[in-house]
Amino acid sequence: MAETEGARVTVAVEDGIAVVTVDNPPVNAISQAIRQGLIDAMAEIERNPSITAAIIIGAGRLFIAGADVREFGKPALPPTLPEAITAIEACEKPVVAAIHGVALGGGLEIALGCHYRMADPGAKLGLPEVTLGIIPGAGGTQRLPRLIGFADALDLITTGRQAGASEAAKMGLVDAVAENDLKAAAMEFIRARIGAPLPRLSAMDPPTPDSEDFFETARAGVARRARGQDSPLRALDALEAARMPFDQGVEREREIFLELRGSDQAKALRHAFFAERAVAKVPGFEAAKPRQVDAIGVIGGGTMGAGIAVASLRAGYSVTMVEADAEAMARGLGNVAKNLDGYVSRGRMSEETKAELLAKLTGAVDYGALGGADLIIEAVFEDMAVKRDVFAKLDAVAKPGAVLATNTSYLNVDEIAQATARPGDVLGLHFFAPAHIMRLLEIVRAGATAPDVIATGFAVGRKLGKVAVLSGVCDGFIGNRILAKFRQQADAMIEDGALPWEVDSAMEAFGMAMGPFKVMDLSGLDISWAMRKRQTATRPAEERYVAIADRICEAGWLGRKTGRGWYLYEDGKPSPNPDVETIIIEESTKKGIARRQFSAQEIQDRILHAMINEGARIVEEGIAARPLDVDMVEIMGYGFPRWRGGPMCAADIIGLDKVLGKIREYAGEDAFYWAPAPLLQRLVAEGKTFADLNRG
Ligand code: 3HC
Ligand code: NAI
């Protein structure tokens, strides 16, 4: 969203009240013209004797979404946002912010500079700066605690979460919630306050923390949740500065804000923000129109089918689930009800809503029940023969134009599509477990898939609240293909001297949500075991094969579900499985490997470089349209730290020449695994980055 020509602040006087409208579509971002416009508006309000009070309101669908994120990489143009906010707060006539849609970041800071705040019932308010690797930079960390106290301010500022209008009213963040017309209510509200003393947050005394050790305790909690991300902790530093007089506090806040704005983490998080929106805009598919989808069919009611059904019901679709027989059907419907119960028990869904959703779910054992479905998603066993049989049956029952999707993790979607007479209608919709919770959706495009079928995948994905990324057909698509390389490297390191818990703790310190061995224990070791067996016949002779995981599976230790895997789960918590260590050492000895120490840094470097190298191949082969697509898959589906921007963004930050140098160094030990991706070599030779490819 570049600054539009029309970005402006207008002032209209209605019955002596100035209506100041911020207008910069699509989200009223605070560009230079808006900052200047607010200062000019305040000067006019002060000057014009016929104006007695003012409201600030946003044009379009929201109040103000914050600073213009696209200006962050560029030199800041005067006036600054703090200057604009100071002008609002200093106004001698009462000013109220009339908030609808969202007031985020600098938008909320503007509202805090106003003397009062009123919200529409559907409004959301927050300071999401930490999610962009920065902190509020226009007084937010100083004014907010003066208004609502340190405890609530800490929650909002360090998490970046948004509060709804009624919660905001409870906290004291807004003075009133408008019953009907927001603008009329705000005008009436401010008219009643003409002549009253003006509450200015900057003039208030600093608040008192709830307890002596408030900040110390808070720091420990914030650090734990931040997993290596700096901004939440720096936001806490700024918040603590609110114990000082206002002028000193804002100075400290500004220093931290400017320091973070140019940081690598802020760059990476900005990349992630824009990449999350760019994935849905695949070059070449701009003109494709999605087909209408109201009714969804799901085949298979196991782990994935039930999760997909829940996600679909919650998004407002009606769902028909088909299972192999009556018993499996009952189990499938039970799985759906159990998932919904999870929401109810956490207070996130009423019994009534649950009943309404279940009323839109039909179970069947006859494929004929799928005749009304606009989209049919197959989630049966991961077996080509079974899947082809299902798709062949669909030909007879699916209505013309129905979109036919497979949730396969690894199988060739082209081969599945060929089982029907309408391969143009077939695509992969690869959900992640648990499908009603995980936000990633890989949309797999087979050779014959029609463009409007891809567009339908994106439209449904959006409605389901997913971040959908387009992938071509290959073994494992984008995510599982990189995962396979990641795991091979982890396996190689444990055979060479590291221990699984060392690898896990190094990767958790890197910022991953969970180490790779803990993840395997969680999803069950048998899944990848079966895949390795399938691949035996085609495995290249040059490929190093580490048999440690096979030995563990042979012992019957399949992870959490059997009570032990890489770890033991005696009290539910993982502790290293000593028998695993014995097996590992036996396997190293068998191969004559002299085991050596691996530092956490080396473990992180090897795994990251393996991911980057494979990511580059995936882009080069056109499996991913751009490096940013790879980044989003890793962040949304595989626990890669968002603050590192994904592996491709991380590579740019390290420097591609350095990345290539390291890969070449590793290739000295295993030339087959570490062969540098040609794309990486080409970019280095041309002095380009992955970001250049993202720009097209
Ligand atoms: N700056 C620049 N562009 C922005 C923007 C911002 N703050 N917020 C959104 N946009 C752009 C998006 O990139 C998108 O552009 P595109 O159409 O070219 O892809 C367009 O506006 C519409 O955005 P969405 O697709 O996200 O629309 P939604 O309706 O789904 O969501 C929103 C709207 C809730 C406002 C969401 O965009 C959002 O959360 N924006 C970011 C808000 C934010 O982080 N603000 C803090 C900024 S930092 C700050 O204020 C610093 C201050 O303390 C000094
Ligand atoms: P599952 O074993 O839990 O469920 C499969 C279900 O399909 C069973 O309930 C079975 O009765 C049913 N079924 C089998 N043949 C059928 C047929 N002909 N008609 C109707 N129903 C039939 O398996 P899961 O884990 O749900 O996996 C399903 C698919 O999703 C697989 O292709 C898998 O690779 C894929 N997947 C699995 C993920 C996971 O983490 N479990 C993640 C992403 C994809």
PDB file of C-alpha atoms and ligand atoms in Angstrom, residues 1 26-27 29-30 61-62 65-70 72 81 102 104-107 109 127-129 131-132 134-138 162 254 257 273-274 277-278 281 462, ligand 1:
ATOM      1  CA  MET A   1       0.000   0.000   0.000  1.00  0.00           C
ATOM      2  CA  PRO A  26      -7.107   1.113   2.796  1.00  0.00           C
ATOM      3  CA  VAL A  27      -6.189   1.248   6.522  1.00  0.00           C
ATOM      4  CA  ALA A  29      -1.939   4.324   7.973  1.00  0.00           C
ATOM      5  CA  ILE A  30      -0.255   7.369   9.487  1.00  0.00           C
ATOM      6  CA  ARG A  61     -13.811   0.587   7.620  1.00  0.00           C
ATOM      7  CA  LEU A  62     -11.533   1.445  10.519  1.00  0.00           C
ATOM      8  CA  ALA A  65      -4.133   0.892  11.746  1.00  0.00           C
ATOM      9  CA  GLY A  66      -0.924   2.564  12.919  1.00  0.00           C
ATOM     10  CA  ALA A  67       2.249   3.934  11.438  1.00  0.00           C
ATOM     11  CA  ASP A  68       2.854   3.201   7.778  1.00  0.00           C
ATOM     12  CA  VAL A  69       4.978   0.056   7.989  1.00  0.00           C
ATOM     13  CA  ARG A  70       6.352   0.713   4.519  1.00  0.00           C
ATOM     14  CA  PHE A  72      10.067   2.078   8.338  1.00  0.00           C
ATOM     15  CA  LEU A  81       4.021  11.140  15.193  1.00  0.00           C
ATOM     16  CA  VAL A 102      -9.362  -1.055  14.736  1.00  0.00           C
ATOM     17  CA  LEU A 104      -3.715  -0.194  16.387  1.00  0.00           C
ATOM     18  CA  GLY A 105      -0.191   0.949  17.182  1.00  0.00           C
ATOM     19  CA  GLY A 106       0.186   4.619  16.346  1.00  0.00           C
ATOM     20  CA  GLY A 107      -3.593   4.674  15.853  1.00  0.00           C
ATOM     21  CA  GLU A 109      -1.386   6.211  20.485  1.00  0.00           C
ATOM     22  CA  LEU A 127      -0.391  -2.012  20.404  1.00  0.00           C
ATOM     23  CA  PRO A 128       0.909  -4.739  18.034  1.00  0.00           C
ATOM     24  CA  GLU A 129       4.347  -3.148  17.610  1.00  0.00           C
ATOM     25  CA  THR A 131       4.913  -8.331  16.587  1.00  0.00           C
ATOM     26  CA  LEU A 132       6.787  -6.121  14.116  1.00  0.00           C
ATOM     27  CA  ILE A 134       9.612  -2.717  17.546  1.00  0.00           C
ATOM     28  CA  ILE A 135       7.842  -1.044  20.469  1.00  0.00           C
ATOM     29  CA  PRO A 136       5.245   1.725  20.507  1.00  0.00           C
ATOM     30  CA  GLY A 137       7.208   4.830  19.593  1.00  0.00           C
ATOM     31  CA  ALA A 138       4.758   7.653  20.135  1.00  0.00           C
ATOM     32  CA  GLN A 162      -6.015  -6.718  20.616  1.00  0.00           C
ATOM     33  CA  ARG A 254      11.851   6.844  21.592  1.00  0.00           C
ATOM     34  CA  PHE A 257      11.984   2.462  19.331  1.00  0.00           C
ATOM     35  CA  PHE A 273       3.978  -9.310   7.889  1.00  0.00           C
ATOM     36  CA  PHE A 274       4.070  -8.569   4.175  1.00  0.00           C
ATOM     37  CA  ARG A 277      -0.331 -11.104   2.776  1.00  0.00           C
ATOM     38  CA  ALA A 278       1.694 -11.762  -0.385  1.00  0.00           C
ATOM     39  CA  LYS A 281      -1.217 -13.119  -4.499  1.00  0.00           C
ATOM     40  CA  ARG A 462      -9.044 -17.581   3.657  1.00  0.00           C
TER      41      ARG A 462
HETATM   42  N1  3HC B   1       1.225   0.153   7.157  1.00  0.00           N
HETATM   43  C1  3HC B   1       1.244  -0.050   5.839  1.00  0.00           C
HETATM   44  N2  3HC B   1       0.421  -0.897   5.202  1.00  0.00           N
HETATM   45  C2  3HC B   1      -0.457  -1.559   5.934  1.00  0.00           C
HETATM   46  C3  3HC B   1      -0.542  -1.396   7.336  1.00  0.00           C
HETATM   47  C4  3HC B   1       0.359  -0.476   7.960  1.00  0.00           C
HETATM   48  N3  3HC B   1       0.335  -0.263   9.268  1.00  0.00           N
HETATM   49  N4  3HC B   1      -1.517  -2.208   7.801  1.00  0.00           N
HETATM   50  C5  3HC B   1      -2.034  -2.829   6.739  1.00  0.00           C
HETATM   51  N5  3HC B   1      -1.411  -2.428   5.614  1.00  0.00           N
HETATM   52  C6  3HC B   1      -1.718  -2.850   4.239  1.00  0.00           C
HETATM   53  C7  3HC B   1      -1.537  -4.343   4.020  1.00  0.00           C
HETATM   54  O1  3HC B   1      -0.223  -4.651   3.699  1.00  0.00           O
HETATM   55  C8  3HC B   1      -2.498  -4.615   2.866  1.00  0.00           C
HETATM   56  O2  3HC B   1      -1.855  -4.160   1.696  1.00  0.00           O
HETATM   57  P1  3HC B   1      -2.087  -4.920   0.312  1.00  0.00           P
HETATM   58  O3  3HC B   1      -3.543  -4.813   0.046  1.00  0.00           O
HETATM   59  O4  3HC B   1      -1.210  -4.213  -0.621  1.00  0.00           O
HETATM   60  O5  3HC B   1      -1.658  -6.343   0.584  1.00  0.00           O
HETATM   61  C9  3HC B   1      -3.649  -3.644   3.152  1.00  0.00           C
HETATM   62  O6  3HC B   1      -3.096  -2.643   4.028  1.00  0.00           O
HETATM   63  C10 3HC B   1      -4.855  -4.287   3.833  1.00  0.00           C
HETATM   64  O7  3HC B   1      -4.406  -4.994   4.973  1.00  0.00           O
HETATM   65  P2  3HC B   1      -4.927  -6.475   5.324  1.00  0.00           P
HETATM   66  O8  3HC B   1      -4.946  -7.312   4.107  1.00  0.00           O
HETATM   67  O9  3HC B   1      -4.143  -6.936   6.492  1.00  0.00           O
HETATM   68  O10 3HC B   1      -6.437  -6.148   5.728  1.00  0.00           O
HETATM   69  P3  3HC B   1      -7.291  -6.734   6.920  1.00  0.00           P
HETATM   70  O11 3HC B   1      -8.602  -6.091   6.842  1.00  0.00           O
HETATM   71  O12 3HC B   1      -7.207  -8.214   6.965  1.00  0.00           O
HETATM   72  O13 3HC B   1      -6.574  -6.210   8.274  1.00  0.00           O
HETATM   73  C11 3HC B   1      -5.532  -4.660   9.777  1.00  0.00           C
HETATM   74  C12 3HC B   1      -6.468  -4.848   8.569  1.00  0.00           C
HETATM   75  C13 3HC B   1      -6.167  -5.286  11.029  1.00  0.00           C
HETATM   76  C14 3HC B   1      -5.349  -3.189   9.996  1.00  0.00           C
HETATM   77  C15 3HC B   1      -4.190  -5.368   9.518  1.00  0.00           C
HETATM   78  O14 3HC B   1      -3.714  -4.954   8.259  1.00  0.00           O
HETATM   79  C16 3HC B   1      -3.113  -5.067  10.516  1.00  0.00           C
HETATM   80  O15 3HC B   1      -3.070  -5.681  11.552  1.00  0.00           O
HETATM   81  N6  3HC B   1      -2.190  -4.144  10.181  1.00  0.00           N
HETATM   82  C17 3HC B   1      -1.003  -3.878  10.959  1.00  0.00           C
HETATM   83  C18 3HC B   1      -1.287  -3.030  12.150  1.00  0.00           C
HETATM   84  C19 3HC B   1      -0.016  -2.726  12.905  1.00  0.00           C
HETATM   85  O16 3HC B   1       0.831  -3.572  13.133  1.00  0.00           O
HETATM   86  N7  3HC B   1       0.126  -1.462  13.319  1.00  0.00           N
HETATM   87  C20 3HC B   1       1.259  -1.007  14.066  1.00  0.00           C
HETATM   88  C21 3HC B   1       2.215  -0.340  13.141  1.00  0.00           C
HETATM   89  S1  3HC B   1       3.686   0.126  13.974  1.00  0.00           S
HETATM   90  C22 3HC B   1       3.328   1.608  14.693  1.00  0.00           C
HETATM   91  O17 3HC B   1       2.222   2.047  14.676  1.00  0.00           O
HETATM   92  C23 3HC B   1       4.487   2.299  15.327  1.00  0.00           C
HETATM   93  C24 3HC B   1       4.081   3.432  16.228  1.00  0.00           C
HETATM   94  O18 3HC B   1       4.115   3.031  17.567  1.00  0.00           O
HETATM   95  C25 3HC B   1       4.995   4.618  16.085  1.00  0.00           C
END
